[in-house]
Amino acid sequence: MAERTLMKGNEALAEGAIRAGCRFFAGYPITPQNEVPEYMSWRMPQEGGFFIQAESEVAAINMLFGSAATGARVMTSSSSPGISLKQEGISYCAGADLPIFYANVVRGGPGLGNIAPAQGDYFQATRGGGHGDYRVFVMAPNSVTEMANFPKRCYDVAFKYRVPSMILADGILGQMMEPVEFDFDPVDPDTFPEFDWTIGDAAGRERRVVKSYDLRPGRLEEWNFERQKRFDTIEAEESAWDSEGIDDCELLVTSYGSCSRISKSAVKLARDNGLAVGLLRPITLYPFPKRAFKEAAKGVKNILVVEMSLGQYIEDVQLSVEGAAPIHFHGRPAGGIPTAEEIYEIIKKIMGK
Amino acid sequence: MAERTLMKGNEALAEGAIRAGCRFFAGYPITPQNEVPEYMSWRMPQEGGFFIQAESEVAAINMLFGSAATGARVMTSSSSPGISLKQEGISYCAGADLPIFYANVVRGGPGLGNIAPAQGDYFQATRGGGHGDYRVFVMAPNSVTEMANFPKRCYDVAFKYRVPSMILADGILGQMMEPVEFDFDPVDPDTFPEFDWTIGDAAGRERRVVKSYDLRPGRLEEWNFERQKRFDTIEAEESAWDSEGIDDCELLVTSYGSCSRISKSAVKLARDNGLAVGLLRPITLYPFPKRAFKEAAKGVKNILVVEMSLGQYIEDVQLSVEGAAPIHFHGRPAGGIPTAEEIYEIIKKIMGK
Amino acid sequence: MYQGIIVAGFGGQGVVSMGILLAYAGMVDGKHVTFFPAYGAEMRGGTANCSVIVAIDEIASPVVGQPDSVVVMNEPSFAKFEPMIKPNGRLFINTSLVSSRSKRDDIEVIEIPANKIAEEIGTLKIANMVMAGSLVDKTGMMAQKSLIDSVGKVYSRAKPEILKMNEVAIKRGAES
Amino acid sequence: MYQGIIVAGFGGQGVVSMGILLAYAGMVDGKHVTFFPAYGAEMRGGTANCSVIVAIDEIASPVVGQPDSVVVMNEPSFAKFEPMIKPNGRLFINTSLVSSRSKRDDIEVIEIPANKIAEEIGTLKIANMVMAGSLVDKTGMMAQKSLIDSVGKVYSRAKPEILKMNEVAIKRGAES
Amino acid sequence: MKVVFEETKGLTGVPMRYCPGCGHGIAHRLVAEVIEELGVRERSVGVVPVGCSVFLDEYINCDGIQGPHGRGPAIATGIKRSKPNVIVFSYQGDGDLASIGMAETIHAAARSENITIIFINNAIYGMTGGQMAPTTLVGMRSTTCPAGRSIEVNGYPFKMCELLATLPGASYLARTSLDKAANVIKTKKAIEKAFKTQIQGKGFSMVEILSPCPTDWGMTPRAAIDRLKDEMIPYFPLGVYRDWEKEEKERAKAREEDKVEA
Amino acid sequence: MKVVFEETKGLTGVPMRYCPGCGHGIAHRLVAEVIEELGVRERSVGVVPVGCSVFLDEYINCDGIQGPHGRGPAIATGIKRSKPNVIVFSYQGDGDLASIGMAETIHAAARSENITIIFINNAIYGMTGGQMAPTTLVGMRSTTCPAGRSIEVNGYPFKMCELLATLPGASYLARTSLDKAANVIKTKKAIEKAFKTQIQGKGFSMVEILSPCPTDWGMTPRAAIDRLKDEMIPYFPLGVYRDWEKEEKERAKAREEDKVEA
Amino acid sequence: MPSKGTIEVDETRCKGCELCVIACPHEVLALADTFSANGYYPAIMIAPEKCTGCKLCGIVCPDVAIKVWKE
Amino acid sequence: MPSKGTIEVDETRCKGCELCVIACPHEVLALADTFSANGYYPAIMIAPEKCTGCKLCGIVCPDVAIKVWKE
Ligand SMILES: Cc1ncc(C[n+]2csc(CCOP(=O)(O)OP(=O)(O)O)c2C)c(N)n1
Ligand SMILES: Cc1ncc(C[n+]2csc(CCOP(=O)(O)OP(=O)(O)O)c2C)c(N)n1
Ligand code: SF4
Ligand code: SF4
Ligand code: SF4
Ligand code: SF4
Ligand code: SF4
Ligand code: SF4
Ligand SMILES: [Mg+2]
Ligand SMILES: [Mg+2]
C-alpha cells in the first residue's frame, strides 16, 4: 500500500493533475476551489510548469486553448459562475479537437447563489453548456483519493480521443480532507510522444493550423460526423460505475459524487435494518453507464434518485432504464445537503416500511 | 386579415419585440443575426427606446440585467458563440427572477464552426447552458410570421413567471423572407402596471434589492424550491405544439423550427404517396409538450426524429414517449440541411416501402 | 403551381434584389412565397445567390434543394447550379456574360443577352429585370403586372424614369 | 467505533487546526478519517467550525448531521451546536469562555477550563489541545500516543518547546 | 453638548460584518452620507459587486442590485439608460473592476456613461481569501503569488486613474486614501464631487479609494494603515486625475485669452 | 532586368479572398515578408482572429491557431508561456482587439507578455457587414449607427496606442497607415521592429495599422484611401508611442549625465 | 478643565481595530483589556477630559461605532 | 528612351482596386476597360516605357498581383 497523506480535495486535485503531467494552469479565484490555483501557484514552478492567474475565466480558458495547441497537458478550474463564462472557450476546444482538462467545484446557483456544495451544474457538464454538437468526458469523484487519481484518467481519455475532459465535484469534495492514495506513478511529460496535431515548431514538417471552423460547404458537417464517431467510441468503451448490493435489491438508490457517499450511508442504514436496498453510482457522467443502469433496473421494484439539484441527473437515469421501474426523486438544490437519515426515511416510505 | 409585409426573419423578430413592448436592446454583431441589432439601431429611437451596441456579449447580457431590473422589456440576440458567452448572465437573470428575452439564431458549431443554419444548441437552450437549477422558456418558431409573433408570447410568459425567455431560431429563419402577419396589436409599455420588484425609484416605498444570492443557511434552497414551483406551473400550462395527420399515422415524424418545415414537405410527399405519416412539432421546447408526444406515440409503429444536430432534441422525445415506440434518428450537424427528399427516403425505409 | 427558383451571379448584379422582387411580386399576386439568400463569409467578393419559392399552396420547406428554375447571371454560377435543376426544369442564361451552354436535354434552356438588352434600354443595372421578365413569362408563375407593380414598392426611392426603364426591361425580357 | 465530531469557536482559537490534527491522528492510529471545514463568506469575523469523523469502518458520508461529540470553544458555538448532539453523545465545553450550561439529560457533558489550563502551561494558544486531549480520552476513539505523535507532523515547523507544551496540554486535558 | 457625529440615515443601521479595520466600512459610510446629504438617496441604486462588499446592500439604505463579478459598469449602464433620473453608483473592488471587469470599466468610461464608480483598491482579493489582485504591488505576497508578485509572470500593477485619464469620456477621476482622518475627509469630498458630476449629467465619474485589508494582508489594522501610507500611496499617487469642471473653466479661460489677444 | 519585387515565401501563394482594395492583403504580405526575412517563419505561430482576416491561416505560411473572437492575446499567452521559443503574433481587427477583447489586450500589455500584436484598425466591423467599431469615427455611419456615431450614445473612439502607452509593460507601440506606399514601407519597418522586440525578449509589442475597408465604408478603394488620409490619420496620429530601445538609451544617457554632474 | 467634547463607543459594534485610537489627536482613547461579548477588545476613553469633540475618531471608525458630542 | 523597369500584373489575382494606379509616380498604370475572368477590370501598363521599376505599385497592391523588374 502506498503511503497515505491527509489532503484537502482541492489540493489532491491539483497534485493529481501535476502528477498526471499537467504543466500549464490558468485560473481565476472563486470559492470553493481557491485551493487549486493557490496550490498550483507554488507547485507548478517546482515542476518546471507554468501557473498564471488570468484576468478572468474567459482569458483563462483561452490561455488553455493556446497552450493545449502546443501539446501541453493543461488545466483550469473554477466553480459554477466561472465555468459558465468558460463555455464559449470549451466549445472552441471541442471544435478544435484540443484535449483539455478542467474541474468544476460546483456551488449553489443559479446566479451568484451561495458557496455551499451543490450539484446544480449536471446539465451543463453532461449536455455541453457551450454551443454546438460536442460532449465532454465527465468524471464524478466521491472521495479525496478519487479527486487525486481522476485527473490522470481524464488526461488519458482526453488525449486518446482529443476531446475536453472534466471533473465535476462540489464544495464537499473540494474542502474536505481524507487520506489519499495515488494509484499511479508521476508521469513525466517529456516522455510523451510527439503529436501530429500540435503547433509551435514547424521546422521540417508541413505547417499546421489548429482551428474549429471550416466555411467550405459540407466540410464542417463531415468533421462533426467524424467527431461524433469518437464520442460513440467513448460511449462504448470509457464509461465507469460502482455498485453495492445491487444483485439482490428491491430498491435501487442512485446518486453521484459527494451525494453518493451520503446515499451509501443511507443504504447501509437500510441494509442494517433488513431492507433489500442497493446503490449504483456512475463514475463517469459522460459517457453515462447506461448499460449498467439498464441491467441493474431489471430486477428491482423501485428506483430512487438522490441529487443535490432539482431533477437533472434523473434524466440520464430515465434515459437509461427506459421505464423498467418507477423512478422516485429526492432533490436538494442550492446547498441543501441531504442527510443519510433523511434518505433512509424516503427509502422506508417507498418500500412501504 | 391584417396586411401582409414581406420581411426578413431577423427583422420580423426585432419588429415583433418592439411591438411587444421592448424598449431596451443591447447586442453585439454576429452572423447570422446582424439584422436584429441593425434594425433595432434605427427603430428603437423611433419608439423612444434605447439601442446600444455593447462592447461584448458579456456586457450586453449584463446591461439587460440592469435594465430588466427597472421593469423594462429588454432584449438581446446573438448566435451560438455569443450565446455561450452570455450563459453566466442568463443564470444570474434566472437567479434574480428577472424576466428577460433573448434570441439565438443558431449557426454551425462547435467553436467558430460556420455561419450555416444549425440546431446544435438545443441542449444549451433547454437544459440551461448556465450554472444552477433553472430553466428558460424556449420557443421554436418555424416561419417568419412566428418570428414576429413569438416575442410577445415570450414576454408574457417571462413576466408572468419572472423567468428568462428565448427564441431558438437558426440561419434559415433569420435570413429568409416571408409575408408576415402580426397577430397582436402593438403594446404600449407605458400602460404596464407597476411591478413590486423593480428598482430605481424608492420614494414612498421600502427599498428593494435585486439579487441572486442568499448566503444565509437554507434560504437559497427555499428560494430554489419556490422557483421550481413556478417552473412546474410553466410545464403544466405553457407548452405548445402543432401537428398534422397524427391521428391515423403509422409513422410519426418530429422536428422543430426550420427543420420542421422541411419535415413537413417530406410528410406531404409521403402522404401523397399513400403512406400514413404524421408530423408533430413542439412550439415550446421548454416546457416540452410531453403529454402531446405521449398521446401521439400511443398508436404509432415508429417515430422518426429529424434534427439539424447529432442527437439532442431526440432526448426530449425519448423522455416523453418512454419507450412507447421505437425511435429512429436522422441528424445533420453543423450546417447540413436535410432535404425533404432525403427524409422521405428514410421514411420509406423505416416503413419497409 | 410550385416554383422553386435559384438566382445566381456576381455581387453587384442585383441578384438578391431580384430575388426579393420576385418574392414580393408573388405575394402581391396572391401566392405563397419565401426568399432565402445565401449569406456569409464565403461570399466576400465572390458570387451571390438566393432561393425563391412561389406557390399556390402553403410552402413547407423554404429550402430549394432541386430548383424548378435557375437564373445564371455569370459564368461561375452556371457551373454551380446548372446540374441541380430538376428534370423538366428551366435554365435562364444571361448570354452576355455566360459562354457555357448546357448539355442537358431534360431541361428547357432560355438564352437572353440581358446585358446587351439592358444597355440598349439605357443602363446595365437592369439586366436582372430583363431576366426576371423572362422568368415570369416562361414559368407563368404570376401575372407580369404583379411584377411590374411591385418594382415601385420594392425600390420605393427610385426615380420615375428608372421605374419606367425597369418596366421596359421586364417586358423586353418577356419577349425574348 | 464511529465518532462524528464538530469543533466550533472563534476564528483564531485553533478550531480548524484542531480538526485537522484529529483527522491526522486518526489516520496515524489506523482509522478511517474525514475532515470538513465550514467555509465561506458568512465566516468573516465570526465563528469557525469543522466536522471530523474517525471510524473503524470505511466512512461513507463525510457530513456530520448529528454529531457524537461537540467541542465548543466559545459562547455562540454552544447555542448553535449543543442541540444537534446525538442522544448519548458528548459535549465538551471550554468553561473559560462559555458560561452557558446544557440542560439536556441525554448527553454527557465534560467541562474543561481550557484557557485557564493553557495559561498555566504557558500559552493561551494551546487551549485547543487541552480540549483535544479530553476528547480523545473520553471517547477512546484513538490512542493518546497517536494524537501526541501527530502534533509534530501537523505543525512541522513548530519549535520543540512548543511541541512539548502541546503534549502537556493534551495530557492535562485527558486528566481533567 | 450637541451631537456632532453620528450614524447617517444613508446607512440602514445594520452592523457591518467586515473584518476589524477593513476600509469597506468607512467607504460605505461615506457613500451613504453623500447620497443622504445630496438628497438623492431615494432615487439612488447601488450596484453591488462580488467581493467582500457583496454585503453592501444590507448596509446602504437605498435600492440595490447585485450581479455578476466585474460587470457593474454594464449593469449600471442598463439601469441608467432605462431610467436616466436614477442615480446609479457601482461599488467595486480591484479584482472586480480591474481584472475580470476591465473591459466593462474602460468602455463605460469611453462612452462617458453618466454613472459613478466607487473603486476600492485594497491590492488584494479580499473575499476569496487573499489572492493576487491586478493592483497587488510588486513583491507583495498573496496566496497565488506566495513568493511575491513578480513582474516577469504577473506584470505591473494597474494604475486605473492614470489609465482611464487618457479617455476623453472620463469626466471626473480621483484617487484618495483611507489611511488617516484627513484623507477620509478628502475621500468624502471626492465622492461628493463624483455624485454631483452624475447629477449634473456630466458623464463618467470614478473615485479610487486606497483601502486597507488587514485580514488578507496578514496584518493588524494598525500595520495595514502603515502599509497604505508607506507602500500603497507612493505607487498610487493621490490626487484628481480628471475634472470636467476645471477643464471647462480652463477652456473658457483659453477662449477669453484668445479673444483678448485678437 | 532583375526581379526586384515578388511574392514572399512567407505567403502560401493562395490568392486572397478579401475585397478589392482591402488593407488586410497588404498587412498580410508585410507580416509574411518580415517573418521570412527575420528567419523565424518556421517557428512562428499566427493567432488568427474572428474578423475578415479569419482566412489569414490560408495565406501566411506558418503555423496558425484560430480561437474565439477577441481572445488572441490570451491564446498567444498560452502558447508563448508553454513554448517560449515560438514567435507568436496575434493578428486582430478593431472589434476583436478593442471591443470584445479589450480586457485581454490590456492585461497582456500590462504583463508585458512577450508577444506581437498586429492590429488592423479599419474603424468598422468588416466581416459581419459594417457595424460600428470601437474606433469608428464620430459622425461616421455604420449599420448599427445609421445616423452616424454619436458621442452621446456610443462615446469616443478608442486610441489604443495612446491607451496602452500608459502601461509600463507595453514595450513597443506604433501606429502606421496603409494610405500610400511610403506609409506601407513604414508599416513594414514597424512590424519588423515589433517582431525584433519579441525575438529579443523585450516584451509586449503592437503595431496599429490604419487600414481601408472599401466595402463596409461603402466606397471605392480610391475614396477609401482618401478617407484614411483625410479623416482617420488626423484622429489617429501616426507615430511610435513606446519604444523600449529608445527608452533604454534615454535611461542610460540620463545615468551618464547624472554621473557627469556628480 | 472640563472637556469640550465627549464620545460614546457602541461596544456591540466596535471590533477593536484601534483606528480611532491612532486617529485621536489628544490620546483620549485606548483599547480595553477585556473582551466584549463579540470577542473583541473595544475602544474606551482613557482620558475623557482631553476630548475636544473633533470627530476624527468617528471619521475613521469602519464600524460606525462612535458617536461624538461637542459643546 | 528604353524603360528602366517593368512590371507584370497577374490577372487572375488583380481585383482592379486601382491602388497601384494611384501609387505609380510615373502614371504607368491604368485599369483595363474589359472584365477579367473574375469580373474585375485589371490593372494594365498604359505607358510601359515610363516604368522605373520603383516597386511602389507592388508595395501597395493588396493582392500580391504585381511582380517588378528593374535593370
Ligand atoms: C465569475 C466569477 N469569478 C470569480 C468569482 C469569485 N470572486 C468573488 S469576489 C472575487 C474578487 C474579490 O476581490 P476584489 O474585487 O478586489 O474585492 P475585495 O473582496 O477585495 O473587496 C472573486 C474572484 C465570482 N464570484 N464570479
Ligand atoms: C463571440 C463572438 N461574437 C461575435 C462574433 C461575430 N464577429 C465576427 S468578426 C466580428 C468583428 C469583425 O470586426 P473586426 O474585428 O474589426 O475585424 P475586421 O473584419 O474589420 O477586419 C464579429 C463581431 C463572433 N464570431 N464571436
Ligand atoms: S478580507 Fe479584507 S476586504 Fe474583506 S472584509 Fe476582511 S479586511 Fe475587509
Ligand atoms: S469587408 Fe472590409 S475588411 Fe473585410 S475584406 Fe472587405 S474590405 Fe476588407
Ligand atoms: S472627538 Fe476627537 S478628541 Fe475626542 S476622542 Fe474623538 S478624536 Fe479624540
Ligand atoms: S475605530 Fe471603531 S471599531 Fe475600531 S476600535 Fe475604534 S470604535 Fe472600535
Ligand atoms: S514599378 Fe514604379 S514606375 Fe513601374 S509601374 Fe510600378 S510604380 Fe509605376
Ligand atoms: S493594386 Fe493590385 S489588385 Fe489593385 S489594381 Fe493594382 S494590381 Fe490590381
Ligand atoms: Mg480587492
Ligand atoms: Mg475592423
XYZ file of N, CA and C in Angstrom, chain E residues 59-190:
396
model
N -26.318 47.306 4.014
C -25.871 48.423 4.839
C -26.270 49.796 4.300
N -26.191 49.969 2.987
C -26.501 51.292 2.439
C -27.994 51.350 2.131
N -28.596 52.411 2.628
C -30.055 52.491 2.693
C -30.698 53.021 1.400
N -30.484 52.292 0.298
C -31.148 52.672 -0.949
C -31.372 51.402 -1.757
N -32.001 51.514 -2.922
C -32.190 50.340 -3.761
C -30.837 49.761 -4.163
N -30.840 48.480 -4.443
C -29.585 47.839 -4.809
C -29.786 46.755 -5.847
N -28.720 46.409 -6.497
C -28.770 45.305 -7.456
C -27.425 44.611 -7.432
N -27.463 43.302 -7.391
C -26.226 42.540 -7.273
C -26.112 41.622 -8.486
N -25.074 41.797 -9.252
C -24.927 40.991 -10.475
C -23.590 40.303 -10.576
N -23.275 39.817 -11.762
C -22.039 39.054 -11.952
C -20.775 39.854 -11.643
N -19.784 39.148 -11.191
C -18.474 39.682 -10.836
C -17.880 40.501 -11.984
N -17.619 41.755 -11.710
C -16.910 42.594 -12.675
C -17.782 43.359 -13.647
N -19.081 43.115 -13.642
C -19.918 43.697 -14.695
C -20.705 44.914 -14.228
N -20.331 45.454 -13.082
C -21.029 46.607 -12.541
C -21.273 47.720 -13.548
N -20.249 48.133 -14.294
C -20.469 49.246 -15.220
C -21.521 48.914 -16.289
N -21.576 47.672 -16.725
C -22.584 47.290 -17.728
C -23.974 47.291 -17.094
N -24.065 46.778 -15.890
C -25.355 46.770 -15.195
C -25.821 48.204 -14.955
N -24.899 49.036 -14.504
C -25.230 50.442 -14.264
C -25.703 51.100 -15.558
N -25.049 50.762 -16.655
C -25.442 51.298 -17.956
C -26.891 50.928 -18.267
N -27.229 49.671 -18.048
C -28.595 49.222 -18.321
C -29.622 49.999 -17.508
N -29.300 50.242 -16.244
C -30.239 50.971 -15.381
C -30.338 52.427 -15.826
N -29.176 53.048 -15.988
C -29.141 54.485 -16.269
C -29.807 54.807 -17.604
N -29.567 53.962 -18.598
C -30.132 54.253 -19.911
C -31.644 54.022 -19.928
N -32.119 53.161 -19.028
C -33.569 52.941 -18.950
C -34.241 53.994 -18.083
N -33.562 54.422 -17.027
C -34.134 55.406 -16.104
C -33.101 56.480 -15.827
N -32.994 57.438 -16.721
C -31.930 58.444 -16.591
C -32.003 59.250 -15.296
N -33.141 59.268 -14.676
C -33.289 60.060 -13.461
C -32.708 59.377 -12.217
N -32.490 58.088 -12.339
C -31.952 57.339 -11.205
C -30.455 57.636 -11.060
N -30.018 57.786 -9.828
C -28.588 57.989 -9.571
C -27.963 56.618 -9.328
N -27.065 56.242 -10.196
C -26.515 54.886 -10.154
C -25.043 54.917 -9.768
N -24.729 54.186 -8.725
C -23.302 54.035 -8.426
C -22.944 52.562 -8.403
N -21.782 52.280 -8.925
C -21.280 50.906 -8.948
C -20.089 50.842 -8.008
N -20.193 49.995 -7.008
C -19.174 49.890 -5.968
C -18.352 48.654 -6.284
N -17.055 48.798 -6.485
C -16.285 47.654 -6.965
C -14.916 47.516 -6.326
N -14.495 46.303 -6.183
C -13.141 46.017 -5.710
C -12.165 46.002 -6.871
N -10.894 45.815 -6.554
C -9.880 45.859 -7.608
C -9.938 44.644 -8.523
N -10.244 43.479 -7.946
C -10.401 42.313 -8.811
C -11.585 42.521 -9.725
N -12.660 42.973 -9.141
C -13.901 43.190 -9.862
C -13.725 44.213 -10.987
N -13.127 45.336 -10.668
C -13.065 46.444 -11.627
C -11.910 46.343 -12.609
N -10.755 45.885 -12.128
C -9.568 45.987 -12.974
C -9.116 44.650 -13.548
N -9.676 43.547 -13.036
C -9.274 42.266 -13.613
C -10.409 41.778 -14.502
N -11.367 41.058 -13.940
C -12.421 40.475 -14.768
C -13.268 41.548 -15.448
N -13.408 42.719 -14.802
C -14.282 43.747 -15.353
C -13.572 44.834 -16.135
N -12.327 44.630 -16.491
C -11.554 45.676 -17.173
C -12.274 46.227 -18.408
N -12.779 45.373 -19.248
C -13.393 45.851 -20.497
C -14.627 46.693 -20.208
N -15.436 46.252 -19.267
C -16.651 46.994 -18.933
C -16.306 48.358 -18.349
N -15.290 48.400 -17.503
C -14.875 49.662 -16.909
C -14.436 50.645 -17.991
N -13.550 50.185 -18.840
C -12.976 51.067 -19.856
C -14.043 51.522 -20.841
N -14.912 50.611 -21.231
C -15.928 51.007 -22.204
C -16.963 51.951 -21.601
N -17.307 51.751 -20.352
C -18.246 52.681 -19.721
C -17.621 54.078 -19.660
N -16.337 54.136 -19.354
C -15.653 55.428 -19.303
C -15.599 56.046 -20.699
N -15.303 55.237 -21.697
C -15.211 55.765 -23.062
C -16.558 56.301 -23.531
N -17.626 55.622 -23.140
C -18.967 56.099 -23.512
C -19.370 57.313 -22.677
N -18.558 57.651 -21.703
C -18.899 58.673 -20.717
C -20.280 58.388 -20.139
N -20.485 57.148 -19.854
C -21.724 56.695 -19.238
C -21.941 57.533 -17.972
N -23.109 58.081 -17.816
C -23.358 59.014 -16.708
C -23.619 58.272 -15.390
N -22.578 57.637 -14.901
C -22.660 56.825 -13.685
C -21.443 57.140 -12.807
N -21.523 56.674 -11.577
C -20.424 56.910 -10.633
C -19.860 55.566 -10.166
N -18.552 55.465 -10.180
C -17.927 54.236 -9.707
C -17.124 54.515 -8.445
N -17.386 53.721 -7.434
C -16.606 53.781 -6.203
C -15.698 52.553 -6.242
N -14.430 52.797 -6.363
C -13.464 51.720 -6.627
C -12.568 51.544 -5.400
N -12.753 50.428 -4.727
C -11.971 50.154 -3.523
C -10.729 49.360 -3.894
N -9.609 50.040 -3.877
C -8.351 49.396 -4.212
C -7.647 48.967 -2.935
N -7.767 47.677 -2.617
C -7.052 47.154 -1.458
C -5.953 46.182 -1.873
N -5.644 46.189 -3.162
C -4.485 45.457 -3.673
C -4.549 43.956 -3.408
N -5.768 43.448 -3.230
C -5.892 42.015 -2.928
C -7.319 41.570 -3.221
N -7.494 40.280 -3.423
C -8.832 39.708 -3.481
C -9.254 39.397 -2.054
N -10.067 40.269 -1.491
C -10.446 40.085 -0.108
C -11.344 38.872 0.075
N -12.471 38.901 -0.593
C -13.499 37.897 -0.325
C -13.033 36.457 -0.503
N -12.254 36.210 -1.537
C -11.870 34.831 -1.824
C -10.652 34.388 -1.028
N -10.120 35.282 -0.209
C -9.090 34.841 0.731
C -7.670 35.218 0.383
N -7.495 36.363 -0.276
C -6.142 36.875 -0.376
C -5.338 36.492 -1.596
N -5.986 36.319 -2.731
C -5.218 36.073 -3.963
C -4.717 37.398 -4.536
N -3.817 37.273 -5.483
C -3.244 38.445 -6.130
C -4.315 39.244 -6.868
N -4.230 40.547 -6.753
C -5.125 41.431 -7.496
C -4.338 42.117 -8.599
N -5.053 42.734 -9.552
C -4.329 43.472 -10.600
C -3.579 44.663 -10.043
N -3.892 45.030 -8.800
C -3.214 46.165 -8.169
C -2.251 45.731 -7.071
N -2.074 44.432 -6.892
C -1.103 43.958 -5.903
C 0.276 44.509 -6.260
N 0.953 45.050 -5.268
C 2.248 45.681 -5.534
C 3.311 44.646 -5.882
N 4.280 45.065 -6.645
C 5.384 44.168 -6.984
C 6.089 43.756 -5.702
N 6.288 42.464 -5.560
C 6.959 41.946 -4.375
C 6.015 41.568 -3.244
N 4.813 42.097 -3.282
C 3.831 41.799 -2.221
C 3.361 40.358 -2.355
N 3.239 39.673 -1.222
C 2.814 38.274 -1.257
C 1.303 38.138 -1.277
N 0.839 37.076 -1.881
C -0.581 36.740 -1.813
C -0.658 35.228 -1.943
N -1.846 34.669 -1.811
C -1.935 33.201 -1.835
C -1.701 32.636 -3.231
N -1.772 33.473 -4.269
C -1.446 32.966 -5.605
C -0.123 33.519 -6.140
N 0.541 34.335 -5.327
C 1.947 34.673 -5.639
C 2.688 34.616 -4.317
N 2.822 33.373 -3.811
C 3.358 33.214 -2.443
C 4.778 33.740 -2.304
N 5.496 33.835 -3.414
C 6.852 34.376 -3.331
C 6.856 35.872 -3.593
N 5.717 36.466 -3.711
C 5.634 37.896 -4.026
C 5.332 38.096 -5.495
N 4.581 39.160 -5.801
C 4.232 39.411 -7.196
C 5.494 39.655 -8.006
N 5.612 38.945 -9.121
C 6.780 39.133 -9.968
C 6.361 39.796 -11.269
N 7.134 40.748 -11.730
C 6.839 41.431 -12.983
C 6.866 40.432 -14.130
N 7.819 39.575 -14.079
C 8.035 38.549 -15.105
C 6.765 37.748 -15.418
N 6.092 37.300 -14.370
C 4.904 36.470 -14.578
C 3.629 37.307 -14.587
N 3.518 38.216 -13.639
C 2.232 38.884 -13.430
C 2.185 40.309 -13.964
N 3.311 40.821 -14.365
C 3.322 42.173 -14.912
C 3.175 43.237 -13.851
N 2.906 44.434 -14.339
C 2.869 45.599 -13.465
C 1.468 45.841 -12.929
N 1.392 46.284 -11.673
C 0.077 46.634 -11.109
C -0.547 47.795 -11.887
N -1.861 47.735 -12.031
C -2.570 48.767 -12.793
C -2.790 50.028 -11.985
N -2.575 51.155 -12.634
C -2.986 52.435 -12.055
C -4.223 52.866 -12.824
N -5.365 52.568 -12.291
C -6.594 52.739 -13.065
C -6.909 54.199 -13.360
N -6.670 55.089 -12.416
C -6.956 56.501 -12.684
C -6.128 56.990 -13.860
N -4.856 56.643 -13.841
C -3.976 57.082 -14.913
C -4.422 56.493 -16.248
N -4.827 55.233 -16.226
C -5.244 54.575 -17.469
C -6.503 55.236 -18.025
N -7.489 55.424 -17.168
C -8.759 55.991 -17.627
C -8.623 57.460 -17.995
N -7.647 58.129 -17.395
C -7.493 59.567 -17.661
C -7.206 59.838 -19.127
N -6.743 58.828 -19.854
C -6.456 59.051 -21.280
C -7.731 59.071 -22.119
N -8.855 58.685 -21.528
C -10.104 58.616 -22.300
C -10.871 59.921 -22.175
N -11.248 60.515 -23.303
C -11.997 61.767 -23.216
C -13.304 61.614 -22.437
N -13.857 60.422 -22.427
C -15.145 60.226 -21.764
C -15.089 60.283 -20.247
N -13.908 60.163 -19.662
C -13.804 60.144 -18.201
C -13.893 61.570 -17.690
N -14.981 61.914 -17.004
C -15.217 63.307 -16.636
C -14.604 63.674 -15.292
N -14.708 62.761 -14.349
C -14.109 63.035 -13.046
C -13.421 61.778 -12.529
N -12.156 61.905 -12.219
C -11.373 60.779 -11.712
C -10.520 61.278 -10.558
N -10.604 60.597 -9.430
C -9.756 60.992 -8.306
C -9.293 59.758 -7.559
N -8.096 59.858 -6.997
C -7.616 58.776 -6.126
C -7.403 59.342 -4.736
N -7.975 58.658 -3.754
C -7.869 59.088 -2.361
C -7.454 57.883 -1.523
N -7.349 58.108 -0.227
C -6.879 57.026 0.644
C -7.605 57.084 1.987
N -7.639 55.957 2.668
C -8.301 55.896 3.973
C -7.290 55.776 5.107
N -6.060 56.172 4.871
C -5.026 55.932 5.871
C -5.116 56.841 7.088
N -5.766 58.001 6.953
C -5.883 58.886 8.115
C -7.096 59.773 7.951
N -7.495 60.399 9.048
C -8.749 61.154 9.048
C -8.774 62.209 7.948
N -7.663 62.908 7.759
C -7.648 63.970 6.746
C -7.971 63.387 5.376
N -7.425 62.222 5.106
C -7.677 61.620 3.805
C -9.083 61.033 3.701
N -9.637 60.608 4.823
C -11.031 60.157 4.803
C -11.927 61.335 4.445
N -11.599 62.480 4.997
C -12.390 63.675 4.700
C -12.277 64.037 3.226
N -11.063 63.935 2.688
C -10.866 64.210 1.263
C -11.618 63.179 0.401
N -11.626 61.968 0.886
C -12.333 60.923 0.141
C -13.813 61.260 0.028
N -14.349 61.736 1.136
C -15.759 62.095 1.095
C -16.012 63.226 0.103
N -15.118 64.195 0.078
C -15.277 65.305 -0.875
C -15.248 64.789 -2.310
N -14.340 63.855 -2.556
C -14.227 63.309 -3.911
C -15.497 62.555 -4.286
